[in-house]
Each structure stands twice: as C-alpha cells, then as structure tokens.
Short mmCIF file of C-alpha atoms and ligand atoms in Angstrom, two decimals:
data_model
loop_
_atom_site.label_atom_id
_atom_site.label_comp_id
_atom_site.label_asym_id
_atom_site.label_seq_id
_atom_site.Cartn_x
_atom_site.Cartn_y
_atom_site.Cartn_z
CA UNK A 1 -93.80 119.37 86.07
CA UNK A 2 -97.26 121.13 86.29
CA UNK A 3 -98.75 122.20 82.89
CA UNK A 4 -102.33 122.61 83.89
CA UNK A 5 -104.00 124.13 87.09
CA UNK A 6 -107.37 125.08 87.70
CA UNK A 7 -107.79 126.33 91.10
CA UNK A 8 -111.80 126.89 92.07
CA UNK A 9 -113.53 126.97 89.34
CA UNK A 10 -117.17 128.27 89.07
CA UNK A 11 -119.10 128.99 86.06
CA UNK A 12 -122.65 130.44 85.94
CA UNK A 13 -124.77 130.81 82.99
CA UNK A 14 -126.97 134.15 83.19
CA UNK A 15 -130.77 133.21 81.62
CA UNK A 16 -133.96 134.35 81.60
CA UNK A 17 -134.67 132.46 84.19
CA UNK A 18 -131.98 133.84 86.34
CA UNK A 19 -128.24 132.56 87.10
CA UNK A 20 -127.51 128.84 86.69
CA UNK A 21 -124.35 127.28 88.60
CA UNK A 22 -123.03 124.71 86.17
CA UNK A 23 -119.78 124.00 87.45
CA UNK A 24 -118.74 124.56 91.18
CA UNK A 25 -115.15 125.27 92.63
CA UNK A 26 -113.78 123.09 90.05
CA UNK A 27 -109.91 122.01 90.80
CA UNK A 28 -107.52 120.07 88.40
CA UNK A 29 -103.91 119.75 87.88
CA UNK A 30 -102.11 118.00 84.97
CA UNK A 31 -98.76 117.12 85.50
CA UNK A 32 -96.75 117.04 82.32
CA UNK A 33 -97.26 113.63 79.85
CA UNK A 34 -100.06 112.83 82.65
CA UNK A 35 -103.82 111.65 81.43
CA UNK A 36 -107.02 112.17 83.34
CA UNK A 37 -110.16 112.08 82.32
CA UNK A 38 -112.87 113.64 83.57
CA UNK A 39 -115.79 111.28 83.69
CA UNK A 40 -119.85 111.16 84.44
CA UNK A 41 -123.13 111.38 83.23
CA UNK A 42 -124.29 113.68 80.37
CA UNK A 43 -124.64 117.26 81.55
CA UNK A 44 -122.72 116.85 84.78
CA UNK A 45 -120.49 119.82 83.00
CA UNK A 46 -117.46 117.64 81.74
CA UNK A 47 -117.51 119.42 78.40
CA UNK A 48 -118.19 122.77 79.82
CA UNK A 49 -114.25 122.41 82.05
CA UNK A 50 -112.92 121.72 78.42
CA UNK A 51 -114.95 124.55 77.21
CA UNK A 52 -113.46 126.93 79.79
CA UNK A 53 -109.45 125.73 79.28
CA UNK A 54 -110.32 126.49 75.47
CA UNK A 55 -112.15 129.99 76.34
CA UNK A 56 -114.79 128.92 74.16
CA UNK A 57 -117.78 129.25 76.44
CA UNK A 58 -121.26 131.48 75.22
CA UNK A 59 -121.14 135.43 75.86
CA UNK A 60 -123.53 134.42 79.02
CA UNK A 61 -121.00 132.31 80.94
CA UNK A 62 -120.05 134.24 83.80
CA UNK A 63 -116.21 132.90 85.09
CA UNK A 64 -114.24 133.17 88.32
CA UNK A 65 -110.85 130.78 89.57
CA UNK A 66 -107.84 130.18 88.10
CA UNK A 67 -106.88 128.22 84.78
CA UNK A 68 -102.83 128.65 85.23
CA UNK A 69 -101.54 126.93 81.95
CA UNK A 70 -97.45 127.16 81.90
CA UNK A 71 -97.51 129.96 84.21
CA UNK A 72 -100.26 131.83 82.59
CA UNK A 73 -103.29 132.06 84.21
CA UNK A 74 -105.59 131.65 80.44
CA UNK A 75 -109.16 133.64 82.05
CA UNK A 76 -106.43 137.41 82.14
CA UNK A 77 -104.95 136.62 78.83
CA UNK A 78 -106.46 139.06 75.68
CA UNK A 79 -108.30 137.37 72.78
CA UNK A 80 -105.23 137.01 70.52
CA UNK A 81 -102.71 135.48 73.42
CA UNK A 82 -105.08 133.57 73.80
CA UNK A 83 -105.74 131.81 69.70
CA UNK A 84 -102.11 131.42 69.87
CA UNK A 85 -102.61 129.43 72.52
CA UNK A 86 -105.75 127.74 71.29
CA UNK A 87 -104.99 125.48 68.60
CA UNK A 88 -101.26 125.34 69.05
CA UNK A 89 -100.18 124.37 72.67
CA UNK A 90 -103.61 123.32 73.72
CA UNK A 91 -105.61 121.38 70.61
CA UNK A 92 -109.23 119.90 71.45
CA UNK A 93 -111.08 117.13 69.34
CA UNK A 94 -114.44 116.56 69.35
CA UNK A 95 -117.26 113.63 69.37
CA UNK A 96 -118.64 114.82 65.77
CA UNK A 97 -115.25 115.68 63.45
CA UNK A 98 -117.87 116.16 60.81
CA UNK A 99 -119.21 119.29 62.26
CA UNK A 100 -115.59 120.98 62.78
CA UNK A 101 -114.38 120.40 59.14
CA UNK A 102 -115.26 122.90 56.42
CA UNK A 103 -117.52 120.54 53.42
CA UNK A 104 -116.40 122.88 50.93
CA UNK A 105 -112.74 122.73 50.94
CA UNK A 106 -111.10 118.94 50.82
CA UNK A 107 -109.71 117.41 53.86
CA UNK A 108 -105.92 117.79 52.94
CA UNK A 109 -106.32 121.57 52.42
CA UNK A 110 -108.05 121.95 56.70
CA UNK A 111 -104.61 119.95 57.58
CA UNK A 112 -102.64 122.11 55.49
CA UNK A 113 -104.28 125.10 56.97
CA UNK A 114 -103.34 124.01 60.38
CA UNK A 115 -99.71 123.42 59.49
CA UNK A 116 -99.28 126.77 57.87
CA UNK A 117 -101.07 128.43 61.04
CA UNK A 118 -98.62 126.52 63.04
CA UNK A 119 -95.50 127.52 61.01
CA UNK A 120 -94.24 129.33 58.21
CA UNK A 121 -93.86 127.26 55.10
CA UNK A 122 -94.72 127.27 51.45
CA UNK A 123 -97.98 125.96 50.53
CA UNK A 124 -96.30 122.20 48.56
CA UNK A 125 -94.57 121.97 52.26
CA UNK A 126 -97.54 122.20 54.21
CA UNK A 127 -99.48 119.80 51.65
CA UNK A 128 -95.78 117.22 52.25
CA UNK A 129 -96.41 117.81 56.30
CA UNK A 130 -100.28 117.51 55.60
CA UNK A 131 -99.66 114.27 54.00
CA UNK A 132 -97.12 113.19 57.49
CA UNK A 133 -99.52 114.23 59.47
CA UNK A 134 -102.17 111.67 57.72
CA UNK A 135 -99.30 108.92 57.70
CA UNK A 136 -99.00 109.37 61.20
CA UNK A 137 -103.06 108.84 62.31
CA UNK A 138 -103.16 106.30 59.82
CA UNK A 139 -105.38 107.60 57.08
CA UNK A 140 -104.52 104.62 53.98
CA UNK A 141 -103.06 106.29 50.74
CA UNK A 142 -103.16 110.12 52.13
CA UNK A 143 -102.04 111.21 48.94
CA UNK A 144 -104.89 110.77 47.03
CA UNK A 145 -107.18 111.28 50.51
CA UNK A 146 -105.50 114.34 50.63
CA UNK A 147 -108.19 115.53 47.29
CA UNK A 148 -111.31 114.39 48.76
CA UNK A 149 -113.58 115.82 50.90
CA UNK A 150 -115.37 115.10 54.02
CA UNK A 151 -118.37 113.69 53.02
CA UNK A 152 -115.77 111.22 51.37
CA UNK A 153 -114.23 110.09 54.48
CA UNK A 154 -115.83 107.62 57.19
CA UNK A 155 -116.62 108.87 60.64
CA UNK A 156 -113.31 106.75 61.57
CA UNK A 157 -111.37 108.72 59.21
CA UNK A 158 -112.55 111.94 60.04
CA UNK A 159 -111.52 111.40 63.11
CA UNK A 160 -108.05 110.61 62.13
CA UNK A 161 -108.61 113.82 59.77
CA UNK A 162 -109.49 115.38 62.64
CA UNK A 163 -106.80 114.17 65.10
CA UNK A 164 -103.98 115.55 62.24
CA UNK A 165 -105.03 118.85 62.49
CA UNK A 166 -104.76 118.96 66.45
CA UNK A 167 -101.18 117.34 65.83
CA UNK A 168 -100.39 119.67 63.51
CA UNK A 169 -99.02 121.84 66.59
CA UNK A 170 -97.72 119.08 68.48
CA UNK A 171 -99.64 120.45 71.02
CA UNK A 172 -98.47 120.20 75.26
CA UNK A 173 -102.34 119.43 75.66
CA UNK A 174 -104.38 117.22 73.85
CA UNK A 175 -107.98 118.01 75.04
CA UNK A 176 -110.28 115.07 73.61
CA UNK A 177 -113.93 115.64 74.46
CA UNK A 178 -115.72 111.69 73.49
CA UNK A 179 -113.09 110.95 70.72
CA UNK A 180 -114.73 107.54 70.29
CA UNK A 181 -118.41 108.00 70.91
CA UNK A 182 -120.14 108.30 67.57
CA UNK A 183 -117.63 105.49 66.07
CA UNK A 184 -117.83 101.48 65.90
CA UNK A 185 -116.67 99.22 68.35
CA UNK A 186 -113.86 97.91 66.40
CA UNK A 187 -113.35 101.54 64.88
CA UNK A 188 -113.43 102.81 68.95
CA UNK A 189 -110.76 100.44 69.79
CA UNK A 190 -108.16 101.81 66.77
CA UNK A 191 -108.57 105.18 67.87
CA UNK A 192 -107.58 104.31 71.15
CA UNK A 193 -104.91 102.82 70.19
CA UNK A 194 -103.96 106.12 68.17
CA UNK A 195 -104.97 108.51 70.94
CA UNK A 196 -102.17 105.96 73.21
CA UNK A 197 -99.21 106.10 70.70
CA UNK A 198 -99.76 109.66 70.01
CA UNK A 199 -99.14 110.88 73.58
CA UNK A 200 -96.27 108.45 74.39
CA UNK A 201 -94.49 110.12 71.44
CA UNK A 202 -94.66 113.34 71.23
CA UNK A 203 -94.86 113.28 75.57
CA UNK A 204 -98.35 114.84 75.54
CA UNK A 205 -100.82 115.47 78.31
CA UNK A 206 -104.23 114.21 77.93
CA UNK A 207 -107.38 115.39 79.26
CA UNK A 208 -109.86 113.20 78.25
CA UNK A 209 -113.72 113.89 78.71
CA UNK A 210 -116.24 110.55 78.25
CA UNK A 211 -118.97 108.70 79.99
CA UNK A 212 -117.15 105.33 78.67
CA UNK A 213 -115.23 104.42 81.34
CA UNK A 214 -113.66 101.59 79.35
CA UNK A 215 -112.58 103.95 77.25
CA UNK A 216 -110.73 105.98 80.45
CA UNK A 217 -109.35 102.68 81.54
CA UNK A 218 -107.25 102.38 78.44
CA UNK A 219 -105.77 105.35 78.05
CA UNK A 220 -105.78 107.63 81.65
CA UNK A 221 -104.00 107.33 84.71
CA UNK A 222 -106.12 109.44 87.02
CA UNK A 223 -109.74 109.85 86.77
CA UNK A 224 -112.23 112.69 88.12
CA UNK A 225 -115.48 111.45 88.58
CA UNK A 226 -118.08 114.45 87.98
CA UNK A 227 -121.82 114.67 89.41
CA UNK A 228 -123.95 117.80 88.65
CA UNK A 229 -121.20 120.25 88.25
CA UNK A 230 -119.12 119.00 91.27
CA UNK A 231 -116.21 116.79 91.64
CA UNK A 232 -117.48 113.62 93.76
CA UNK A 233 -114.17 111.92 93.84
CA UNK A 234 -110.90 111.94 92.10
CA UNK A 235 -107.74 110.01 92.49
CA UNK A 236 -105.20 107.28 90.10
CA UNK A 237 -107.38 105.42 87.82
CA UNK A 238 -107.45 102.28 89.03
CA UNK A 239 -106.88 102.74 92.82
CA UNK A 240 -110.68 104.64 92.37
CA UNK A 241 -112.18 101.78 89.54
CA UNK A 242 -110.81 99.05 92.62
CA UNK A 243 -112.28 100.80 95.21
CA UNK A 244 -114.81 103.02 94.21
CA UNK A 245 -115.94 105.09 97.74
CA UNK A 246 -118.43 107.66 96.80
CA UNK A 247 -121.43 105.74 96.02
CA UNK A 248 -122.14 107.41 92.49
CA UNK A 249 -118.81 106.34 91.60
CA UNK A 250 -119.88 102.68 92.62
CA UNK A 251 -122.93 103.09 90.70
CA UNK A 252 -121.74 104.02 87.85
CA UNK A 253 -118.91 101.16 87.83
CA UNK A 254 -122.30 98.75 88.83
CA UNK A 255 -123.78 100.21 85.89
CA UNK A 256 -121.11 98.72 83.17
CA UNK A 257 -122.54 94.74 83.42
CA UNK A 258 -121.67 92.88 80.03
CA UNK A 259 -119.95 95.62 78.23
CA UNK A 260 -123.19 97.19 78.27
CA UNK A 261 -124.06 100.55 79.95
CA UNK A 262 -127.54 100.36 82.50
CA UNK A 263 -128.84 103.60 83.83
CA UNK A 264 -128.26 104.29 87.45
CA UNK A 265 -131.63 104.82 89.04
CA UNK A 266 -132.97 108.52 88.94
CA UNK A 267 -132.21 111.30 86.59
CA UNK A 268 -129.27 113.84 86.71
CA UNK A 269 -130.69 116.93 88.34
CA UNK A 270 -131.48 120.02 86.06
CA UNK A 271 -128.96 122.60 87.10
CA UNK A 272 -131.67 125.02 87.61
CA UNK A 273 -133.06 123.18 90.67
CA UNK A 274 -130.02 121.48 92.09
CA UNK A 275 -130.56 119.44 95.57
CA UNK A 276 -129.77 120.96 98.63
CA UNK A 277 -127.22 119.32 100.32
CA UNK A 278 -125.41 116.47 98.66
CA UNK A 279 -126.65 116.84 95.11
CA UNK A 280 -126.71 113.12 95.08
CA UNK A 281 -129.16 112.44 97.70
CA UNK A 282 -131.98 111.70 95.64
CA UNK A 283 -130.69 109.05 94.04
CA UNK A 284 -128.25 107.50 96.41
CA UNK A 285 -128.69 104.15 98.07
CA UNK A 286 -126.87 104.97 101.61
CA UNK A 287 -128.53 108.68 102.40
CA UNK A 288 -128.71 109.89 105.82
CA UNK A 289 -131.39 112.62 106.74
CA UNK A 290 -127.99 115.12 107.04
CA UNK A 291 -127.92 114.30 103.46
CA UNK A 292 -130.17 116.38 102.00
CA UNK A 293 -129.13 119.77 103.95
CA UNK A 294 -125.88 119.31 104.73
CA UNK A 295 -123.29 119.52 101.48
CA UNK A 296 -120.53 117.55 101.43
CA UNK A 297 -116.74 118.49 101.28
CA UNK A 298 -114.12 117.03 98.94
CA UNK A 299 -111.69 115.45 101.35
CA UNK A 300 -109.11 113.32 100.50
CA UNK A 301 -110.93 112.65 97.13
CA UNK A 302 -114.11 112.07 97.96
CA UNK A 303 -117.55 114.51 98.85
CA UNK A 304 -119.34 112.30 101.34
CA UNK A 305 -120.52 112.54 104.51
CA UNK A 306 -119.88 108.58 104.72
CA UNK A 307 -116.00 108.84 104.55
CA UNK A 308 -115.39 112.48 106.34
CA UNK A 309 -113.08 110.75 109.05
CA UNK A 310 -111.20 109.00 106.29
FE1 LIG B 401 -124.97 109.49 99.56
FE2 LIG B 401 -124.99 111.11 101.65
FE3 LIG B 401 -122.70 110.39 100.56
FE4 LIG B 401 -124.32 112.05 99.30
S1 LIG B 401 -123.27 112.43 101.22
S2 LIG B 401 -123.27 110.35 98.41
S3 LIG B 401 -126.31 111.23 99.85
S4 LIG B 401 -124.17 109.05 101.58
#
C-alpha cells in the first residue's frame, strides 16, 4: 500500500542573487513498512526532500509537485492539518539531537511532552509512557534518566532521547535525516540496530537520508542515489550497490575502500552555477562531448546518456 508519493518535485530558493533550483522534478514513492534512503554527497538536496515532506523549508523556498501522503497531497493542507500531521504520523530525527531538545527542561519532561501532544493523559501517565518509551530505545535506568537533563546525556543517548519522542506517535513515517553521523562507531552500529527493530515492530516506513552508505545497506531496501538536486539512479538496494550503472553511483561505491570514505574527484557544483547538460560531466570519467549540452533523462532508473537504450 502507498503511504508516500512525491510526484515532480521542484524547489527554488529566491536570493539576492536571483532564483536557485535546488531540487529538480523530484519523484518518490514509499510503499507501506518499505525503507529507502536517499543517498549522496553533502548539498546534493537530500535534507531539503525531508525538509519539504515536513513543510519545514525557509519563507524563500518557492514549491511546486505533489507530496500525496495517505491521500493527502501535504503542499494544499493549512498550517494546523498540517502539525497534526507533523510530529504524529510523520516524525523526523536529526544528526545533532542536542540542538532539538530544550537545555532547560530535563529530558523525561520533552518525552512526556510528546506523549501528552500525542494523546490525552494525566501528567504521572505520560511520565509512566515517557519512561516505556525510554525502555524501549534502550536508555539504562530511565527512571532516574528521566530527571536529568541534556547536557547529562551522551550524544548516544540523546539520540535514543531523541528517537522516544518521534515514537511517541508511533508514527506511519519515520523520517531520519544522518541518525548516526555525529556518533561512535560502536555507538553507530547500536542505533542501527534500534532504528531496525523499531520499524519491524511497530510496521514503520523509513526514509532514511545519509552519505554512509553502510549505514543504507543495513537498514533500506531501495536506495535513491542523489547528484546536485537530481535523482541519478534509483532502484532495490542491492540490485543498484551490485551493479552500480550511473557512473557517480560507481564512484561513490569506489569511494568506500577500507571502511574509509575517499573523495570522488571534483567538487559538487554550487547550485547557483549548475552544469549544462548532465550536471555530472565535469567530474565524470566516461563523458561524451553530448555530455555537457545535452541533459539526461531518468529512464529505467538511471540519467545517462550511456544506458538510454537500456
Ligand atoms: Fe557521465 Fe555523460 Fe552519463 Fe553524465 S550522461 S554520467 S557525463 S556519461
């Protein structure tokens, strides 16, 4: 069953230097209790898809497509359709939990918060459900964690902190944008673990946004592979990681040697002064002179001019 659809996306930021395209007929669908993840290099506009499902782009973003969530398309719905939607069917996480929890009130109390905004219950209930929610993510003696504060908590636990309040609402769509970035290797590896049992039981969909594409490998079954606003190639997860065919795609699996990320060669173009043509043509290994003036289509998952007969 389809949850999520987003049907030709584009976004434009309006500047003082004039309009910048940072996302480009943009097309997803989530099937229900499906993951994907959406991967690439920084500022290929991962973040800003989440952004957009969320509604949480700047005042400058200017939006046109479709984002069809159960039926509702989420760009037509008014501001407060759309917070009850925000936070309670659809929850996000974030690469830095430390900058979405309040210092000033303790770390139980934000948990509580999102129980009570989920469902209406006396404040010792939403402290007992507070308390099940830090069980579940596997914060260690959550009653007396419930009393401290952030700066108390390890960037591991914050995460978990973190990851309770999005499962306060047992949401349909987990949105996690870099859970594991800023944590430890050994720390990265339990939250994957979490992220994994948390969708198999409560039958969640995941949309998962990282440059790690270990970390896609563990827990999604289809991947998106994004380049400078575009889709280059999408498909299941390990039919594409097998046989990469657009060329960034193989660069970026080339780039993973040793567990250890190397740069592919070139820079990311600035959005403001995108290629013509395929954007990738400056830093792609197999371009043709139609390469940089013709732009590729997306067929049958991949934008290059090398597989259009496929
Ligand atoms: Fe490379 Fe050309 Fe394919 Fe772009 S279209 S990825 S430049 S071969």
């Amino acid at each position: 069953m389809e949850l999520l659809n987003i049907n030709e996306l584009h976004i434009n930021f309006s500047t003082n230097g004039g309009q910048v395209q940072v996302l480009s007929g943009f097309c997803l669908d989530i099937q229900k209790g499906n993951s994907i993840c959406l991967v690439g290099e920084s500022g290929c506009g991962k973040t800003i898809v989440a952004l957009s499902i969320m509604r949480l782009l700047p005042e400058n973003a200017q939006i046109s497509g479709k984002i069809r969530f159960k039926d509702r398309d989420l760009l037509t719905l008014g501001k407060e359709e759309m917070r009850r939607i925000r936070g309670h069917e659809i929850s996000m996480i974030f690469e830095q939990p430390s900058s979405c929890l309040n210092p000033v009130f303790t770390v139980g109390d934000q948990i509580a918060e999102a129980v009570r905004a989920n469902e209406e219950c006396e404040k010792k209930e939403a402290r007992e459900s507070a308390i099940a929610l830090m069980k579940l993510t596997g914060i260690p003696s959550p009653e007396k964690r419930f009393g401290q504060y952030p700066h108390e908590f390890s960037g591991g636990m914050l995460q978990r902190a973190m990851i309770s309040i999005a499962m306060a609402s047992k949401p349909a769509l987990l949105i996690a944008d870099e859970p594991t970035t800023s944590l430890d290797v050994s720390v990265q590896a339990q939250m994957i673990e979490l992220i994994k049992d948390l969708i198999a039981k409560f039958d969640m969909s995941l949309l998962l946004i990282t440059h790690d594409l270990g970390v896609a490998a563990e827990l999604c079954r289809d991947v998106v592979v994004m380049y400078a606003g575009e889709i280059v190639e999408n498909g299941g997860l390990n039919e594409v990681f097998d046989h990469p065919r657009h060329p960034y795609t193989q660069a970026l699996l080339k780039a993973i040697s040793d567990g250890e990320l190397r740069p592919i060669r070139g820079t990311v173009p600035e959005l403001t002064h995108l290629p013509e043509g395929c954007r990738f043509h400056p830093r792609c290994p197999y371009a043709k002179e139609q390469c940089c003036y013709l732009k590729p289509d997306l067929i049958n998952g991949v934008r290059c001019h090398l597989w259009k007969k496929c």
